[in-house]
Amino acid sequence: MTLPFVHADWSAVVPVGIVAATALFILIADFFAGREGQRYVSIGIGLIGIAAAGYFAARQFGHNYDAFFGGFMVGGFATVFQEIILLAAAGSLILYATIGAPQRVAGMSAIMLWSACGAMLMAGAANLMMIFLGLELLSLGLYALCAAVDRKTARESALKYLILSSTATGFLIFGFALLFGATGSIRLADLVNPYLATSPYFWIGAGMFLIGIVFKLSLVPFHTWTPDVFEGAPLPVTAFMSVVTKAGTLAVFARFIYAALPPDTAEGLLLPVWIVAGISMIAGNVGMLAQENLKRLLGYSGVAQIGYILAALAGSTPLGLRYALYYLVAYAFMNLGAFAVAAAISGEDEEGAQIASYRGLARRRPWLAAAMTVFLLALAGLPPTAGFLGKILILSSSVASGYVWLGALLIIGTAISLYAYAKVIRVMYAHDAGEAHAVRPFVPLAWVSAAICGVFVIAMTFYPLTPSNVLPLVR
Amino acid sequence: MALVPITILLPLVVGALLYALPRAPLDGVYPEPSRRARGDGWLARVIGVATAVATFAMLVAERDAQWSVRWLSRPFTAAFHFGATPVAFWIALLLALCTACAIATTRVARTRDFVALLLMLEGTMLGLFLARDLLVFALFWDLMLLPVFFGLLNWGEHPATAWRYFIYNFAGGLTLLLATAAFGVIYGSTDVIGRTGAPLVGAWAPWIFAGFAFAFLVKTPIWPLHTWMPPTYSGLPPPMVAVVSAVQSKAGLYGLLAIALPLLPNYVHQYALPLMVLAAVSLIYGAVVALVQNDAKRVVAYSSLSHLGLIVIAIASLNPLAIKGAIVYIVAHGLFSAALFMVLGYVEEREDTRSLLRLGGLGWKNPRLAGALCIAALAALGLPGLAGFVGELVILIGVYQAGYTWPVVVALIAIILASAYLIRLYQDVMNGPEVEDLPVRADLSWVEGLAVAPLLFALVALGVDPAPLLRL
């Protein structure tokens, strides 16, 4: 009897392993560091670990690595997703270190890293088991993270997430069972079989699988949990969730539509997903309009943004995947940046989550207000930001692959979203908005991360080597 | 050669620096700014005028230069390609001139921030007019909306105006974006402005034309897409409205001239009639409404709607002579509308009102003020010898040559109405019995005189010798 571990290509899982080990180190180091020292320990060790993982992941890029009998494959687009996840994990760790002491709970940073491991496994997952394993690792950590602070809304958020996410997982698992029944294999690659195109098991199984994915991506009609969960969860956790869950799930979805569909089934099977993505662009942006809470606003915004990203994938063109990745990177920077600004003006409590706290920010903190403006403009897709170029790329992809109606919906959704984003800008800049809100003293870490995100959001627009030019994408 | 990007970046960078440099703690507590804030304001204005003059000089020095850096190679090629086309050159000069004049007489609360905003407005619009790439054009199109949005937000009369401006124009910007993306995918490149390439044809071309046309007509504006314009023009402080009405409204017309005409001529021809009907409605509607407005700024705003309708008719006629006339009139309208808004701004600053019912008799003791308004108004109503006349005449001849008689008749009616509302404007502000209880009733200061003089001088000079514009 041969054990799978003997033949596993360990080098494929080095980045994931490093992140997992880093989390362990942080947990141990937390014992020895005091209450105040703990945050520096966790970001110190955490950032070093993430940097190392990022380095090894980057070295894998362009080569094919697989482990566990082809159940885990990296080196192509999966590596890009992994880097995005690492980036978001690093940003969230920094945010964790900047928030007020009552918001910080020992162990949060370790759990965050383990969740990131789950997402990284999802990014490389090439069989049904690995998808499930990664998803559960990601979600279990998030349930705990949502409830980490002692607040009614946080507990509510965790419970909601637990119940709804489990339902989605149920769909996913049942879909897996049917797909396994149809093929007799757990490998995604075995789904590429013309025989399956007529198999009812395949269609029902794939349908349930997609429902689970749509749920996890929080697309309409399964999006209503997102704003509630975002509002209740602690600020760093919200930032983490907003990028990492999307990245992990998108990777699975991308693998499914690019490498695991029987010939000639893509159009019929995926059309509902594109329709749902189109509706999400409108519904998410309409949902933003009435929000008074920045986390809820960004939750609804995320619903719309994931719709934009899916519009790039519609038609399953290789270029579309690159544009989706470009937009996801841009989205990671703009979202993390917005959360960094929110952290910079949060004191002991989470004042940064209330839009009212931004009143008159331009007078008190002109630089923070300028950075927030850049992030909001980027989310709205205005120049000179990466959001603008990302939208152009997505639009041209949808035109080129014949999904012009998705492009038109994107335009309408963006027009709606403007009001919501500009409302926040108005609160910061308008002089008639009333007395400026008192602000928290200088928080170097949050300011630096906001600045880094801002620089990237702008530079990604103009740097001629946008991912569409440099990514030699391999499977 | 490298001067071209510097021309665009200079106002942007100076503007950003003016905004970002540390300021006095009580900067601009209106109406009594601290001494330091006033000093700041003066310095900002000097720097602002110097920057605008510098861009003017660089534009003249590097008239034919081009500069390009690759941006995208997939899904279509795009480049940061800048360089003035002949038409854009004149509009850019107009922009630099108007900005310098506007900044010289800026008198608002928080002067420094306002000057910074005006400079950024200049930089973004220079980027738009100098862009040789459609995607860069679309980028600056959206970008140039932001300074005006912030201007309306902080210095405007009502915040709702800011929303209306932003949403209307950005909706136009979005259709422009979708059309640009579709154009790029089908045409393979967006580096097309000012090149003689094959026109775009195919099933998608009409939709692409529709996307461009919507954006351009909102921006110009043309009835029935104009409803953002009167509140925006009357709400903005005078220096900014001078630049916006003089130059930003030309972005749409420039788009029609530089993008729609060379790349989609078939569709301009095909949709000439609807375009002309809308433009003719704007012509008459603007003139009639201007006739009954009692707000001086709104009179000029509606007159703008009317005048720009004439330019759209000229472009839609596709007659070469009419298009030459359109270019002359674009510059002339920029000059006289900037002058009108600036002079009316001086009046408003002095007397704290711009109601035609309240004002009156200012001309008796203030010859320079009255003279400036008089020349600007005469240029606007098309008096021979001033630039407006040349533009109107050439347009009318050209449109008539192209075989369209009714638009010429409509335009002639509108021109008669223009005389009526502009003379009414002048009468109600300058003539009549002196109103004793108006606060100041002073003549132009020498700075104000110097600020409007270049605009009036250019109106006379181009009216006497329009050859440089007609030769394009």
XYZ file of C-alpha atoms in Angstrom, chain A residues 319 322-323 362 366-367 373 377 381-384 388-389 391-393 395-396 399-400 404 407-408 411 414-415 418-419 422-423 425-426 429-432 461-462 464-466 468-469, chain B residues 19-21 23 69-76 80 110 113 135 138-143 145-146 149-150 153-154 159 163 166-167 170-171 174-175 177-178 180-182 185-186 204:
88
model
C -7.681 37.125 -22.058
C -6.230 37.974 -17.187
C -8.562 40.936 -17.005
C -10.612 66.999 4.268
C -6.344 66.291 3.961
C -4.070 63.408 3.025
C -11.115 59.770 -2.481
C -12.965 56.815 -7.315
C -14.182 53.181 -11.948
C -13.103 56.790 -12.438
C -9.654 57.790 -13.647
C -6.841 58.097 -12.774
C -10.888 52.801 -14.679
C -8.477 50.665 -16.676
C -13.445 48.550 -16.383
C -12.123 49.323 -19.847
C -10.528 45.875 -20.013
C -15.821 46.117 -21.239
C -13.598 45.221 -24.148
C -17.598 43.163 -26.310
C -15.066 40.793 -27.834
C -22.299 43.208 -24.825
C -21.058 45.552 -20.632
C -24.215 47.643 -20.851
C -22.292 50.851 -17.396
C -21.560 52.074 -12.468
C -23.761 55.082 -13.106
C -21.477 56.949 -8.515
C -24.001 58.548 -6.245
C -19.615 60.430 -4.297
C -21.805 60.787 -1.215
C -16.575 62.121 -0.943
C -19.085 64.885 -0.373
C -15.091 67.677 1.378
C -18.266 69.725 1.593
C -17.988 72.710 3.879
C -21.666 72.826 4.609
C -3.318 52.561 -14.392
C -0.300 54.070 -16.005
C 2.495 50.120 -19.279
C 3.171 46.596 -18.014
C -0.349 45.914 -16.894
C -2.683 42.013 -19.675
C 0.754 42.518 -21.147
C -3.580 72.166 -2.241
C -1.170 70.041 -0.271
C 1.251 72.597 1.170
C -1.717 76.283 5.423
C 4.424 56.051 -24.761
C 2.845 52.640 -25.163
C 0.061 51.858 -22.711
C -1.772 48.693 -23.740
C -1.057 46.134 -26.396
C -4.050 43.932 -25.671
C -7.036 43.808 -26.162
C -6.237 46.742 -28.421
C -0.273 57.884 -23.992
C -10.319 79.794 0.452
C -7.792 75.828 -2.788
C -8.718 55.946 -24.471
C -11.949 59.137 -22.361
C -9.698 59.107 -19.289
C -9.337 62.878 -19.229
C -13.009 63.265 -20.053
C -13.930 61.718 -16.722
C -11.070 63.429 -14.947
C -15.467 66.473 -14.317
C -13.921 66.150 -10.869
C -17.696 68.707 -9.063
C -15.528 69.782 -6.143
C -19.572 71.142 -3.815
C -17.505 73.714 -1.945
C -25.153 70.909 -3.388
C -24.973 65.989 -8.144
C -21.776 64.948 -11.941
C -24.401 62.309 -12.704
C -20.546 61.011 -15.889
C -23.364 59.084 -17.508
C -19.671 56.019 -19.223
C -21.267 55.693 -22.637
C -16.145 54.525 -22.174
C -18.257 51.661 -23.500
C -14.315 53.472 -26.702
C -13.882 49.893 -25.539
C -16.049 48.606 -28.378
C -11.842 45.932 -29.907
C -13.248 46.333 -33.403
C -21.579 47.794 -34.211
